[in-house]
Amino acid sequence: MKNILVTGGAGYIGSHTTVELLESGYNVICVDNFSNSSEKVFDVINDLTGKQCTWYNVDVCNIEELNKIVAAHDVNCAVHFAGYKAVGESVEFPLMYYQNNINSTLSLCEVCLKNNVRSIIFSSSATVYGPPQYLPLDEKHSLSATNPYGNCKLFIEQILKDVNVAHPALNIALLRYFNPVGAHGSYRLGERPKGIPNNLMPYICQTALGVRQELRIFGNDYDTIDGTGVRDFIHVVDLAKGHVAAIKKMEADPGCFVYNLGTGNGTSVLELVNTFMEVNGVDVPYVIASRRVGDIAACWANPEAAKEHLGWEAQYTIEDMVRDSWEAQKALGVCT
Ligand SMILES: NC(=O)c1ccc[n+]([C@@H]2O[C@H](COP(=O)([O-])OP(=O)(O)OC[C@H]3O[C@@H](n4cnc5c(N)ncnc54)[C@H](O)[C@@H]3O)[C@@H](O)[C@H]2O)c1
């Protein structure tokens, strides 16, 4: 498998994965409509890797255009990042989420089948586990969703499993990410949300920068180490490497697979904020607010299956994650 299609390749995780793929010797063809990113990212990617990433400003839902690209590049494997990702927004605009996230996947499946693409790797999420019945979460844990974003992930997982049953020659890897943070070590790529950040780390960074007045920590009365929510933060470069490992696995061993990509370590929100302040020597003013509806107390991965079958294991520490997030934030600035 040499030619890899990356949908959403200009985005946060897609851009880091594109770098890892190019550095591992793959040819990368990115398709993005830049609804949450900029084409400038590709100049950075080419500069960092010394290689040429081919890219198209195309909506993945546009089946004709996508088909032309996949046929022209003799694509072997598709890594599917394209989609909307804000939980709150998905509650407000469910149809927009179903239309974009589901239709882009249907379109990709059609095109992959038509062009004999061998594998699809899908960006799923720990959100598909719903409230944990036990911890750490392994891939056998029951699945549920409480919002349209999570429903999209669940539905898409099922769609891809069904496609694999009907078309076993199309291999599937469902990668369930935990909480991606951090940035490339050059600090030229990173997470640059448009407007007010939905995710914790960009909010911490923007508060440290003075763009946001204070961070609100939602709940300090959970049954956790310090009462704040616990999550499994994973460095985006580790996550990106997980995709390369999944591609290699599917070259050797076809099928339909599900893997958690997490570190296996839970870190509380307060621990993360304190580590951020200590490592970076900056202040992050915060207040404790009441719990948010739908938030869970604690969630972290059992990453053993990925370790055993993909030979992949997260390497970066929490200290690395807070340092790289902050350095990239300072270098890249805020996207308004
Ligand atoms: N970041 C996280 O915390 C997280 C956690 C779990 C899963 N995921 C999933 O990983 C994937 C990538 O997330 P990210 O953080 O890099 O998000 P992102 O918004 O930075 O990247 C998504 C990219 O897809 C593009 N896009 C969206 N719809 C498109 C369409 N129809 N056609 C072409 N391009 C389109 C956007 O312009 C953007 O560049 C998403 O599917 C997301 O749901 C993210």
Coordinates of C-alpha atoms and ligand atoms in Angstrom, one line a residue:
M1 CA 0.0 0.0 0.0
K2 CA 1.8 3.1 -1.2
N3 CA -0.8 5.6 -2.1
I4 CA -2.9 6.8 0.8
L5 CA -5.9 9.1 0.5
V6 CA -6.3 11.3 3.6
T7 CA -9.7 13.0 4.0
G8 CA -9.6 16.0 6.2
G9 CA -5.8 16.1 5.8
A10 CA -5.5 19.8 6.6
G11 CA -7.1 19.4 10.0
Y12 CA -5.4 18.9 13.4
I13 CA -5.0 15.1 13.4
G14 CA -5.0 14.7 9.6
S15 CA -2.0 17.1 9.1
H16 CA 0.1 15.3 11.8
T17 CA -0.8 12.0 10.3
T18 CA 0.1 13.2 6.8
V19 CA 3.6 14.1 8.1
E20 CA 4.1 10.7 9.6
L21 CA 2.9 8.9 6.5
L22 CA 5.2 11.0 4.2
E23 CA 8.1 10.3 6.6
S24 CA 7.3 6.6 6.5
G25 CA 7.6 6.6 2.7
Y26 CA 3.9 6.7 1.6
N27 CA 2.5 8.9 -1.1
V28 CA -0.2 11.0 0.4
I29 CA -3.2 12.5 -1.4
C30 CA -5.3 14.8 0.8
V31 CA -8.8 15.9 0.2
D32 CA -10.2 18.7 2.4
N33 CA -12.9 21.4 1.9
F34 CA -11.1 23.7 4.5
S35 CA -14.3 24.1 6.5
N36 CA -12.2 24.0 9.6
S37 CA -8.6 24.4 8.3
S38 CA -6.4 26.2 5.8
E39 CA -4.6 25.1 2.7
K40 CA -1.5 26.8 4.1
V41 CA -0.9 23.7 6.2
F42 CA 0.3 21.8 3.1
D43 CA 3.2 24.2 2.6
V44 CA 4.3 23.5 6.1
I45 CA 3.9 19.7 5.7
N46 CA 6.0 19.8 2.5
D47 CA 8.6 22.0 4.1
L48 CA 8.8 19.7 7.2
T49 CA 9.1 16.5 5.4
G50 CA 10.9 17.6 2.2
K51 CA 8.2 15.6 0.3
Q52 CA 5.3 16.6 -1.8
C53 CA 1.8 16.0 -0.5
T54 CA -0.8 16.2 -3.3
W55 CA -4.0 18.0 -2.2
Y56 CA -7.4 18.9 -3.4
N57 CA -10.0 21.4 -2.3
V58 CA -12.9 19.1 -2.6
D59 CA -15.8 18.1 -0.4
V60 CA -15.7 14.4 0.4
C61 CA -19.5 14.3 0.0
N62 CA -19.0 15.2 -3.7
I63 CA -18.8 11.6 -5.0
E64 CA -18.0 12.5 -8.6
E65 CA -15.0 14.6 -7.7
L66 CA -13.8 12.2 -5.1
N67 CA -14.0 9.4 -7.6
K68 CA -11.9 11.2 -10.1
I69 CA -9.2 11.8 -7.5
V70 CA -9.1 8.2 -6.2
A71 CA -9.1 6.8 -9.7
A72 CA -6.3 9.2 -10.8
H73 CA -4.0 8.3 -7.9
D74 CA -4.5 4.5 -7.8
V75 CA -5.3 4.8 -4.0
N76 CA -4.6 1.7 -1.9
C77 CA -5.9 2.9 1.5
A78 CA -8.1 5.8 2.7
V79 CA -7.7 7.4 6.1
H80 CA -11.0 9.2 6.9
F81 CA -10.7 12.2 9.2
A82 CA -13.1 14.5 7.4
G83 CA -16.1 15.5 9.5
Y84 CA -17.4 18.0 12.0
K85 CA -16.3 17.3 15.6
A86 CA -18.0 19.7 18.1
V87 CA -20.4 17.9 20.5
G88 CA -22.3 21.0 21.5
E89 CA -22.7 22.2 17.9
S90 CA -24.0 18.7 17.0
V91 CA -26.8 19.1 19.5
E92 CA -27.7 22.4 18.0
F93 CA -27.4 21.4 14.4
P94 CA -27.9 17.6 14.2
L95 CA -28.8 17.5 10.6
M96 CA -25.7 19.3 9.6
Y97 CA -23.7 16.7 11.5
Y98 CA -25.6 13.7 10.0
Q99 CA -25.4 15.2 6.5
N100 CA -21.7 15.9 6.6
N101 CA -20.3 13.1 8.7
I102 CA -22.5 10.3 7.4
N103 CA -22.7 11.4 3.8
S104 CA -18.9 11.9 3.5
T105 CA -18.5 8.3 4.8
L106 CA -21.0 6.8 2.3
S107 CA -19.4 8.7 -0.5
L108 CA -16.0 7.4 0.5
C109 CA -17.2 3.8 0.7
E110 CA -18.8 4.0 -2.7
V111 CA -15.7 5.4 -4.3
C112 CA -13.4 2.9 -2.5
L113 CA -15.4 0.0 -3.7
K114 CA -15.6 1.3 -7.2
N115 CA -11.8 1.7 -7.3
N116 CA -10.8 -1.5 -5.4
V117 CA -9.2 0.5 -2.6
R118 CA -8.0 -2.1 -0.1
S119 CA -8.6 -0.4 3.3
I120 CA -10.4 2.3 5.1
I121 CA -9.2 3.6 8.5
F122 CA -11.8 5.6 10.3
S123 CA -11.4 8.3 13.1
S124 CA -13.7 7.0 15.7
S125 CA -13.8 8.2 19.3
A126 CA -13.9 7.0 22.9
T127 CA -17.3 8.8 22.9
V128 CA -18.8 5.6 21.4
Y129 CA -18.5 3.8 24.8
G130 CA -20.9 6.2 26.5
P131 CA -20.8 6.2 30.3
P132 CA -18.1 3.7 31.4
Q133 CA -19.4 0.5 33.0
Y134 CA -15.8 -0.3 34.0
L135 CA -12.3 1.2 33.6
P136 CA -10.0 1.0 31.7
L137 CA -12.2 0.9 28.6
D138 CA -11.4 -2.0 26.3
E139 CA -12.8 -2.6 22.9
K140 CA -15.4 -5.1 24.2
H141 CA -17.1 -2.4 26.3
S142 CA -20.8 -1.8 25.4
L143 CA -21.5 1.1 23.0
S144 CA -23.9 4.0 23.3
A145 CA -24.1 7.6 22.4
T146 CA -25.8 10.6 24.0
N147 CA -25.5 13.3 21.3
P148 CA -25.6 13.6 17.5
Y149 CA -21.8 13.7 17.2
G150 CA -21.5 10.4 19.1
N151 CA -24.4 8.9 17.1
C152 CA -22.5 9.7 13.9
K153 CA -19.4 7.8 15.2
L154 CA -21.6 4.8 16.2
F155 CA -23.5 4.8 12.9
I156 CA -20.4 5.1 10.8
E157 CA -18.7 2.3 12.7
Q158 CA -21.7 0.1 12.0
I159 CA -21.8 1.2 8.3
L160 CA -18.2 0.3 7.9
K161 CA -18.6 -3.1 9.6
D162 CA -21.6 -3.8 7.3
V163 CA -19.6 -2.8 4.2
N164 CA -16.8 -5.2 5.3
V165 CA -19.3 -8.1 5.7
A166 CA -20.7 -7.5 2.2
H167 CA -17.3 -6.7 0.7
P168 CA -14.6 -8.5 2.7
A169 CA -11.9 -7.3 0.2
L170 CA -12.3 -3.8 1.7
N171 CA -10.5 -3.9 5.1
I172 CA -11.6 -1.7 7.9
A173 CA -9.9 -0.3 10.9
L174 CA -11.9 1.6 13.4
L175 CA -9.6 3.6 15.6
R176 CA -11.1 5.0 18.8
Y177 CA -9.2 8.1 19.9
F178 CA -9.1 9.2 23.5
N179 CA -8.2 12.9 24.0
P180 CA -5.7 14.2 21.4
V181 CA -3.6 17.2 22.5
G182 CA -0.1 18.5 21.8
A183 CA 1.5 19.5 18.5
H184 CA 4.3 18.6 16.1
G185 CA 7.8 19.3 17.6
S186 CA 8.5 22.0 15.0
Y187 CA 5.6 24.0 16.5
R188 CA 4.5 24.7 12.9
L189 CA 1.4 22.4 13.1
G190 CA -1.1 22.3 15.9
E191 CA -4.7 22.6 16.9
R192 CA -6.1 25.9 15.7
P193 CA -9.8 26.0 16.4
K194 CA -11.8 28.8 14.8
G195 CA -13.5 31.0 17.4
I196 CA -14.0 29.8 21.0
P197 CA -12.4 26.4 21.6
N198 CA -14.5 23.4 22.3
N199 CA -11.7 21.3 23.6
L200 CA -9.9 21.7 26.9
M201 CA -6.3 22.1 25.8
P202 CA -6.8 24.9 23.3
Y203 CA -8.9 26.7 26.0
I204 CA -6.1 26.3 28.5
C205 CA -3.6 27.7 25.9
Q206 CA -5.8 30.7 25.0
T207 CA -6.3 31.4 28.7
A208 CA -2.6 31.3 29.3
L209 CA -2.2 33.6 26.3
G210 CA -4.7 36.1 27.7
V211 CA -7.2 35.7 24.9
R212 CA -9.7 34.1 27.3
Q213 CA -10.1 35.6 30.7
E214 CA -10.4 32.4 32.7
L215 CA -10.8 28.7 32.3
R216 CA -14.0 27.1 33.7
I217 CA -13.5 23.6 35.1
F218 CA -16.8 21.9 35.1
G219 CA -17.3 20.1 38.4
N220 CA -14.9 19.3 41.3
D221 CA -17.2 16.9 43.0
Y222 CA -16.7 13.8 40.9
D223 CA -15.5 10.6 42.5
T224 CA -11.9 11.1 41.2
I225 CA -8.5 11.9 42.6
D226 CA -9.3 15.6 43.1
G227 CA -12.9 15.8 42.1
T228 CA -12.4 17.0 38.6
G229 CA -13.0 14.9 35.5
V230 CA -10.3 12.4 34.4
R231 CA -9.4 11.8 30.8
D232 CA -6.8 9.9 28.8
F233 CA -4.8 12.6 27.0
I234 CA -2.8 11.4 24.1
H235 CA -0.1 13.3 22.1
V236 CA -1.3 13.9 18.5
V237 CA 2.1 12.6 17.2
D238 CA 1.6 9.3 19.0
L239 CA -2.0 9.2 17.6
A240 CA -0.6 9.9 14.1
K241 CA 1.9 7.1 14.4
G242 CA -1.0 4.8 15.4
H243 CA -2.4 5.3 11.8
V244 CA 0.8 4.3 10.2
A245 CA 0.9 1.2 12.4
A246 CA -2.7 0.4 11.4
I247 CA -1.9 0.6 7.7
K248 CA 1.1 -1.7 8.2
K249 CA -1.1 -4.2 10.1
M250 CA -3.7 -4.2 7.3
E251 CA -1.0 -4.8 4.7
A252 CA 0.0 -8.0 6.5
D253 CA -3.3 -9.1 8.0
P254 CA -6.6 -8.0 6.3
G255 CA -9.9 -7.9 8.1
C256 CA -12.1 -5.6 10.2
F257 CA -10.5 -4.3 13.3
V258 CA -11.3 -2.0 16.3
Y259 CA -8.5 -0.4 18.4
N260 CA -8.4 2.1 21.2
L261 CA -5.7 4.7 20.7
G262 CA -5.0 6.0 24.2
T263 CA -2.1 6.0 26.7
G264 CA -3.9 3.9 29.3
N265 CA -3.3 6.7 31.9
G266 CA -6.0 8.9 33.4
T267 CA -5.1 12.5 34.2
S268 CA -7.5 14.9 36.0
V269 CA -8.4 18.3 34.5
L270 CA -6.8 19.9 37.5
E271 CA -3.7 17.8 37.2
L272 CA -3.4 18.8 33.5
V273 CA -3.9 22.5 34.3
N274 CA -1.3 22.4 37.1
T275 CA 1.2 20.5 35.0
F276 CA 0.7 23.1 32.2
M277 CA 1.5 26.0 34.6
E278 CA 4.5 24.2 36.1
V279 CA 6.1 23.1 32.9
N280 CA 5.5 26.3 31.0
G281 CA 5.9 28.8 33.8
V282 CA 2.7 30.6 32.9
D283 CA -0.5 31.2 34.9
V284 CA -3.8 29.8 33.8
P285 CA -6.5 31.5 35.8
Y286 CA -9.4 29.1 36.4
V287 CA -12.7 28.9 38.3
I288 CA -14.7 25.9 39.3
A289 CA -18.2 25.8 37.6
S290 CA -21.0 23.3 38.0
R291 CA -20.9 19.9 36.2
R292 CA -22.0 20.0 32.5
V293 CA -24.9 17.8 31.6
G294 CA -23.6 14.7 29.8
D295 CA -20.0 14.8 31.1
I296 CA -18.7 11.6 32.6
A297 CA -16.5 11.5 35.7
A298 CA -13.6 9.4 34.3
C299 CA -12.5 7.7 31.1
W300 CA -9.3 6.1 30.1
A301 CA -8.2 3.5 27.6
N302 CA -7.0 0.0 27.8
P303 CA -4.6 0.2 24.9
E304 CA -3.3 -3.4 25.1
A305 CA -5.0 -4.6 21.9
A306 CA -3.2 -1.9 19.8
K307 CA 0.1 -2.7 21.6
E308 CA -0.3 -6.4 20.9
H309 CA -1.7 -6.3 17.3
L310 CA -0.3 -3.0 15.9
G311 CA 3.0 -3.0 17.8
W312 CA 2.0 0.6 18.8
E313 CA 2.3 2.3 22.1
A314 CA 2.0 5.9 23.1
Q315 CA 5.4 7.4 24.0
Y316 CA 4.8 11.0 25.0
T317 CA 4.3 12.1 28.6
I318 CA 1.8 14.7 29.9
E319 CA 4.7 17.1 30.3
D320 CA 5.5 16.7 26.6
M321 CA 1.9 17.3 25.8
V322 CA 1.5 20.5 27.7
R323 CA 4.9 21.9 26.5
D324 CA 4.1 21.1 22.8
S325 CA 0.6 22.5 23.0
W326 CA 1.8 25.8 24.5
E327 CA 4.8 26.2 22.2
A328 CA 2.6 25.6 19.2
Q329 CA 0.0 28.0 20.5
K330 CA 2.6 30.8 20.9
A331 CA 4.1 30.1 17.5
L332 CA 0.8 29.7 15.6
G333 CA -1.3 32.3 17.3
V334 CA -5.1 32.3 17.6
C335 CA -7.4 31.6 14.7
T336 CA -10.4 34.0 14.9
Ligands
LIG1 N1 -9.8 16.1 18.1 C1 -10.4 15.3 18.9 O1 -10.5 15.5 20.1 C2 -11.0 14.0 18.3 C3 -11.3 12.9 19.2 C4 -11.8 11.8 18.7 C5 -12.1 11.7 17.3 N2 -11.8 12.8 16.5 C6 -12.2 12.7 15.1 O2 -11.0 12.8 14.3 C7 -11.3 13.4 13.0 C8 -10.3 14.6 12.9 O3 -10.4 15.4 14.0 P1 -9.6 16.8 14.0 O4 -9.5 17.1 15.5 O5 -8.4 16.7 13.2 O6 -10.6 17.8 13.4 P2 -10.4 19.0 12.4 O7 -11.7 19.8 12.3 O8 -9.1 19.7 12.7 O9 -10.1 18.2 11.0 C9 -11.2 17.8 10.2 C10 -10.9 18.2 8.8 O10 -11.9 17.7 7.9 C11 -12.3 18.8 7.0 N3 -13.7 18.5 6.6 C12 -14.8 18.4 7.3 N4 -15.8 18.0 6.5 C13 -15.3 17.8 5.3 C14 -15.9 17.4 4.0 N5 -17.2 17.1 3.9 N6 -15.1 17.2 3.0 C15 -13.8 17.5 3.1 N7 -13.2 18.0 4.2 C16 -14.0 18.1 5.3 C17 -12.1 20.1 7.8 O11 -11.9 21.2 7.0 C18 -10.9 19.7 8.6 O12 -9.7 20.1 7.9 C19 -12.8 13.8 13.1 O13 -13.5 12.9 12.4 C20 -13.1 13.8 14.6 O14 -14.4 13.5 14.9 C21 -11.3 13.9 17.0

